[in-house]
Amino acid sequence: MDFYGNKAPVSNYSHLDDIDLEQFYKASKNNYLMILCKYRKDKCRTKWHEEVTMYGICQRFYPPKLDGHSVSSMRSLQIVLAYNKTDWTYGWNYMMDGFSIFYSPEGELVMDPMTSVTVNSRIVPVLLLQQHRNIKLGPPYTQCHNVTDDLKYFKNYTKKNCHYECLIDSIFEECKCGPPYFPRIEGIPMCNFSQHVNCVAKQLKDFDYANCTCLTQCSELYYQKTVYYTEIHQNFRNKTAKILKRFPDIVLASARISLPDPYVK
């Protein structure tokens, strides 16, 4: 629907249907340099894994699990990235410049904007995550989900994973295809450009999750965040000033995250 409640016309993008969307995502991804990454005291620049998502090409970090001799405590992840600010665009989801960091418990792979923080050259978020577990009594006292492995596309059941699976099935049914960031299913072809614009994008924007049957798990792990903002340390700015002066379009973005356990991404 447009602003006046009229049904929006279907746009004709068939002349772009020869574009391979997966290759398009990879070819149009932002270039950036991870200058620093430290998890606890270890370097982690090479520990990130590239993934195609609905937000574009993203990097996912799986902190290593602790061995039996490690002491459980708060752990910190610190990253500093350099990016070209002239590469930034609002995109389809009206993003700010810089980066978005998504976080979630182990096994929950959905990237939810409600559990994210924005990182750019103007502010340095310092994020403290506190882990909580909500245990429900179950029937007949409360309705909750107590099976952990009954989803088709996810190894672990969470309410967010269930909702996302519901969205996936709806798009498969309505659009007769799958975008490159959905699981590849036999018999479901990859969407072409016009299918993505005229069907998938509309489903992503307007999908009603109230039509999905997704209960909260009976034992729910979640994170409560506290965030405050600071600036990049002056010593680090001094070290990089000469390099950045030669490239005025390049800026730095930094974030520090305190993790309650090794199962946060």
Tab-separated table of C-alpha atoms in Angstrom:
chain	number	residue	atom	x	y	z
A	1	MET	CA	0.000	0.000	0.000
A	2	ASP	CA	1.116	3.555	-0.654
A	3	PHE	CA	0.628	6.563	1.658
A	4	TYR	CA	-3.006	6.935	0.572
A	5	GLY	CA	-3.923	3.282	1.074
A	6	ASN	CA	-3.875	2.409	-2.628
A	7	LYS	CA	-2.364	-0.849	-3.761
A	8	ALA	CA	1.117	-0.200	-5.054
A	9	PRO	CA	1.713	-1.189	-8.701
A	10	VAL	CA	3.952	-4.119	-9.526
A	11	SER	CA	7.209	-2.802	-10.961
A	12	ASN	CA	8.678	-4.395	-14.057
A	13	TYR	CA	12.272	-5.356	-13.395
A	14	SER	CA	12.346	-8.336	-15.715
A	15	HIS	CA	15.261	-6.831	-17.658
A	16	LEU	CA	17.371	-7.424	-14.513
A	17	ASP	CA	16.349	-11.047	-13.994
A	18	ASP	CA	19.613	-12.361	-15.460
A	19	ILE	CA	21.435	-11.017	-12.407
A	20	ASP	CA	22.486	-13.756	-9.992
A	21	LEU	CA	21.342	-12.378	-6.629
A	22	GLU	CA	23.899	-14.317	-4.606
A	23	GLN	CA	26.735	-13.006	-6.770
A	24	PHE	CA	25.152	-9.538	-6.644
A	25	TYR	CA	25.233	-9.589	-2.834
A	26	LYS	CA	28.882	-10.601	-2.797
A	27	ALA	CA	29.944	-8.157	-5.523
A	28	SER	CA	28.214	-5.199	-3.866
A	29	LYS	CA	29.334	-5.822	-0.273
A	30	ASN	CA	31.061	-3.030	1.606
A	31	ASN	CA	34.821	-3.061	1.807
A	32	TYR	CA	36.293	-2.500	5.235
A	33	LEU	CA	39.378	-3.372	7.216
A	34	MET	CA	39.303	-4.933	10.650
A	35	ILE	CA	42.219	-3.181	12.306
A	36	LEU	CA	41.845	-4.742	15.718
A	37	CYS	CA	39.923	-7.643	17.226
A	38	LYS	CA	40.532	-8.993	20.701
A	39	TYR	CA	38.450	-11.560	22.546
A	40	ARG	CA	39.637	-11.738	26.142
A	41	LYS	CA	43.388	-11.380	25.478
A	42	ASP	CA	43.487	-13.287	22.194
A	43	LYS	CA	43.570	-11.851	18.691
A	44	CYS	CA	40.435	-12.694	16.708
A	45	ARG	CA	40.671	-10.940	13.326
A	46	THR	CA	40.651	-14.311	11.518
A	47	LYS	CA	37.852	-15.852	13.614
A	48	TRP	CA	34.930	-14.307	11.734
A	49	HIS	CA	32.821	-16.209	9.190
A	50	GLU	CA	31.167	-14.550	6.207
A	51	GLU	CA	27.429	-15.115	5.727
A	52	VAL	CA	24.778	-13.896	3.291
A	53	THR	CA	21.894	-12.323	5.223
A	54	MET	CA	18.863	-10.177	4.408
A	55	TYR	CA	20.966	-7.196	5.519
A	56	GLY	CA	23.766	-8.031	3.078
A	57	ILE	CA	27.084	-9.781	3.586
A	58	CYS	CA	27.776	-10.031	7.316
A	59	GLN	CA	30.484	-11.495	9.524
A	60	ARG	CA	29.584	-13.855	12.371
A	61	PHE	CA	31.789	-14.479	15.399
A	62	TYR	CA	31.540	-17.639	17.511
A	63	PRO	CA	33.590	-17.203	20.716
A	64	PRO	CA	35.478	-20.402	21.530
A	65	LYS	CA	34.027	-22.539	24.277
A	66	LEU	CA	35.989	-22.654	27.472
A	67	ASP	CA	37.739	-25.797	28.623
A	68	GLY	CA	37.007	-27.371	31.970
A	69	HIS	CA	39.898	-25.542	33.658
A	70	SER	CA	38.751	-22.041	32.692
A	71	VAL	CA	37.115	-19.818	35.255
A	72	SER	CA	33.685	-18.581	34.243
A	73	SER	CA	33.646	-14.775	34.236
A	74	MET	CA	32.786	-11.778	32.113
A	75	ARG	CA	34.649	-11.719	28.816
A	76	SER	CA	35.244	-8.788	26.524
A	77	LEU	CA	35.254	-8.437	22.759
A	78	GLN	CA	36.897	-5.331	21.334
A	79	ILE	CA	36.886	-4.457	17.638
A	80	VAL	CA	38.103	-1.506	15.578
A	81	LEU	CA	37.176	-1.259	11.906
A	82	ALA	CA	38.059	1.189	9.161
A	83	TYR	CA	35.535	1.893	6.409
A	84	ASN	CA	34.985	4.327	3.552
A	85	LYS	CA	32.149	6.621	4.585
A	86	THR	CA	31.421	7.489	0.929
A	87	ASP	CA	30.349	3.852	0.380
A	88	TRP	CA	27.446	4.292	2.782
A	89	THR	CA	23.837	4.384	1.601
A	90	TYR	CA	20.547	4.195	3.463
A	91	GLY	CA	19.707	0.880	1.801
A	92	TRP	CA	16.243	-0.660	1.792
A	93	ASN	CA	16.079	-0.645	5.590
A	94	TYR	CA	17.222	2.957	6.179
A	95	MET	CA	20.406	2.046	8.021
A	96	MET	CA	22.829	4.543	9.540
A	97	ASP	CA	26.397	4.666	8.296
A	98	GLY	CA	28.886	2.351	9.948
A	99	PHE	CA	28.006	-1.105	11.246
A	100	SER	CA	25.301	-2.922	13.172
A	101	ILE	CA	26.349	-5.531	15.727
A	102	PHE	CA	23.714	-8.185	16.426
A	103	TYR	CA	23.912	-10.403	19.502
A	104	SER	CA	21.929	-13.416	20.680
A	105	PRO	CA	22.239	-16.563	22.824
A	106	GLU	CA	23.770	-19.738	21.472
A	107	GLY	CA	21.548	-21.436	18.902
A	108	GLU	CA	19.481	-18.346	18.066
A	109	LEU	CA	20.600	-17.348	14.586
A	110	VAL	CA	18.002	-14.690	13.757
A	111	MET	CA	19.406	-11.179	13.352
A	112	ASP	CA	16.913	-9.051	15.262
A	113	PRO	CA	17.326	-5.233	15.114
A	114	MET	CA	15.930	-5.124	18.659
A	115	THR	CA	19.050	-6.959	19.848
A	116	SER	CA	21.647	-4.901	18.033
A	117	VAL	CA	23.765	-1.816	18.493
A	118	THR	CA	24.976	0.721	15.924
A	119	VAL	CA	28.678	1.444	15.550
A	120	ASN	CA	30.058	4.383	13.566
A	121	SER	CA	32.865	6.931	13.597
A	122	ARG	CA	31.086	9.337	15.944
A	123	ILE	CA	30.317	7.074	18.890
A	124	VAL	CA	31.894	4.039	20.555
A	125	PRO	CA	29.276	1.830	22.204
A	126	VAL	CA	30.326	-0.009	25.341
A	127	LEU	CA	27.861	-2.855	25.677
A	128	LEU	CA	27.357	-4.929	28.825
A	129	LEU	CA	25.310	-8.104	28.342
A	130	GLN	CA	23.795	-9.874	31.334
A	131	GLN	CA	22.534	-13.417	30.841
A	132	HIS	CA	19.167	-14.464	32.247
A	133	ARG	CA	17.160	-17.662	32.044
A	134	ASN	CA	13.377	-17.625	32.331
A	135	ILE	CA	11.918	-21.015	33.310
A	136	LYS	CA	8.174	-21.556	32.954
A	137	LEU	CA	6.154	-24.242	34.732
A	138	GLY	CA	4.495	-25.456	31.557
A	139	PRO	CA	0.966	-26.910	31.229
A	140	PRO	CA	-1.478	-26.516	32.821
A	141	TYR	CA	-0.031	-23.337	34.347
A	142	THR	CA	1.613	-21.729	31.306
A	143	GLN	CA	1.767	-22.457	27.596
A	144	CYS	CA	5.342	-22.915	26.460
A	145	HIS	CA	7.453	-24.982	24.090
A	146	ASN	CA	9.560	-27.740	25.660
A	147	VAL	CA	11.006	-29.451	22.553
A	148	THR	CA	14.416	-28.169	21.436
A	149	ASP	CA	14.945	-29.682	17.980
A	150	ASP	CA	11.669	-29.717	16.041
A	151	LEU	CA	12.324	-26.892	13.544
A	152	LYS	CA	13.074	-27.577	9.884
A	153	TYR	CA	15.722	-24.960	9.196
A	154	PHE	CA	17.276	-24.433	12.631
A	155	LYS	CA	19.046	-26.834	14.952
A	156	ASN	CA	17.655	-25.220	18.106
A	157	TYR	CA	14.150	-24.060	18.930
A	158	THR	CA	13.695	-20.456	20.025
A	159	LYS	CA	10.677	-18.245	19.498
A	160	LYS	CA	12.652	-16.012	17.121
A	161	ASN	CA	13.922	-18.998	15.119
A	162	CYS	CA	10.344	-20.275	14.909
A	163	HIS	CA	9.043	-16.905	13.680
A	164	TYR	CA	11.783	-16.712	11.072
A	165	GLU	CA	10.996	-20.236	9.887
A	166	CYS	CA	7.343	-19.196	9.576
A	167	LEU	CA	8.447	-16.244	7.415
A	168	ILE	CA	10.596	-18.540	5.258
A	169	ASP	CA	7.702	-20.936	4.603
A	170	SER	CA	5.377	-18.025	3.776
A	171	ILE	CA	7.808	-16.616	1.214
A	172	PHE	CA	8.367	-20.041	-0.321
A	173	GLU	CA	4.592	-20.398	-0.651
A	174	GLU	CA	3.749	-16.880	-1.843
A	175	CYS	CA	6.751	-16.112	-4.025
A	176	LYS	CA	7.489	-19.656	-5.316
A	177	CYS	CA	11.199	-19.037	-4.803
A	178	GLY	CA	13.805	-18.414	-2.125
A	179	PRO	CA	16.200	-15.478	-1.706
A	180	PRO	CA	19.924	-16.260	-1.369
A	181	TYR	CA	19.904	-15.707	2.406
A	182	PHE	CA	17.288	-18.435	3.020
A	183	PRO	CA	18.065	-22.167	3.296
A	184	ARG	CA	18.413	-23.881	-0.076
A	185	ILE	CA	15.541	-26.360	-0.417
A	186	GLU	CA	15.178	-28.902	-3.216
A	187	GLY	CA	12.383	-27.867	-5.561
A	188	ILE	CA	12.500	-24.190	-4.498
A	189	PRO	CA	14.363	-22.137	-7.144
A	190	MET	CA	16.456	-19.085	-6.356
A	191	CYS	CA	14.476	-15.863	-6.706
A	192	ASN	CA	15.304	-13.622	-9.621
A	193	PHE	CA	15.523	-9.848	-9.292
A	194	SER	CA	11.886	-9.013	-10.074
A	195	GLN	CA	10.572	-11.776	-7.790
A	196	HIS	CA	12.656	-10.377	-4.942
A	197	VAL	CA	11.503	-6.797	-5.523
A	198	ASN	CA	7.812	-7.508	-6.128
A	199	CYS	CA	7.227	-10.371	-3.703
A	200	VAL	CA	10.030	-11.136	-1.235
A	201	ALA	CA	10.702	-7.528	-0.221
A	202	LYS	CA	7.002	-6.923	0.413
A	203	GLN	CA	6.766	-10.069	2.543
A	204	LEU	CA	9.794	-9.026	4.590
A	205	LYS	CA	8.242	-5.639	5.248
A	206	ASP	CA	4.607	-6.572	5.860
A	207	PHE	CA	4.674	-10.135	7.209
A	208	ASP	CA	2.358	-10.616	10.194
A	209	TYR	CA	4.071	-12.842	12.760
A	210	ALA	CA	0.828	-13.023	14.746
A	211	ASN	CA	-0.285	-15.697	12.271
A	212	CYS	CA	2.571	-17.990	13.342
A	213	THR	CA	2.191	-20.567	16.091
A	214	CYS	CA	5.384	-19.946	18.035
A	215	LEU	CA	5.374	-20.306	21.793
A	216	THR	CA	8.140	-19.088	24.062
A	217	GLN	CA	10.403	-21.953	25.075
A	218	CYS	CA	9.851	-23.312	28.584
A	219	SER	CA	13.496	-22.621	29.420
A	220	GLU	CA	14.351	-19.343	27.709
A	221	LEU	CA	17.843	-17.877	27.623
A	222	TYR	CA	18.051	-14.170	26.875
A	223	TYR	CA	20.306	-11.182	27.363
A	224	GLN	CA	19.634	-7.885	29.037
A	225	LYS	CA	21.837	-5.081	27.758
A	226	THR	CA	23.256	-1.945	29.286
A	227	VAL	CA	24.966	0.408	26.854
A	228	TYR	CA	26.795	3.666	27.182
A	229	TYR	CA	28.839	5.615	24.668
A	230	THR	CA	32.335	7.031	24.655
A	231	GLU	CA	34.999	8.011	22.114
A	232	ILE	CA	37.931	6.152	20.590
A	233	HIS	CA	40.926	6.394	22.905
A	234	GLN	CA	43.135	9.370	22.060
A	235	ASN	CA	46.302	7.240	21.954
A	236	PHE	CA	44.770	5.088	19.235
A	237	ARG	CA	43.657	8.183	17.319
A	238	ASN	CA	47.200	9.529	17.472
A	239	LYS	CA	48.617	6.266	16.109
A	240	THR	CA	46.267	6.282	13.127
A	241	ALA	CA	46.128	10.038	12.468
A	242	LYS	CA	48.847	10.066	9.813
A	243	ILE	CA	47.285	7.213	7.862
A	244	LEU	CA	43.765	8.674	8.020
A	245	LYS	CA	45.036	12.090	6.948
A	246	ARG	CA	46.185	10.556	3.652
A	247	PHE	CA	42.730	9.029	3.099
A	248	PRO	CA	40.101	11.589	4.204
A	249	ASP	CA	37.160	9.339	3.277
A	250	ILE	CA	38.310	6.566	5.637
A	251	VAL	CA	36.966	6.640	9.190
A	252	LEU	CA	37.253	4.371	12.219
A	253	ALA	CA	34.474	2.628	14.118
A	254	SER	CA	34.978	0.830	17.413
A	255	ALA	CA	32.963	-1.165	19.939
A	256	ARG	CA	33.582	-2.956	23.221
A	257	ILE	CA	31.267	-5.713	24.398
A	258	SER	CA	31.335	-7.503	27.747
A	259	LEU	CA	30.027	-11.032	27.361
A	260	PRO	CA	28.659	-13.107	30.244
A	261	ASP	CA	29.681	-16.457	28.741
A	262	PRO	CA	31.300	-17.869	25.586
A	263	TYR	CA	28.024	-18.434	23.738
A	264	VAL	CA	27.284	-14.993	22.291
A	265	LYS	CA	27.700	-13.988	18.677
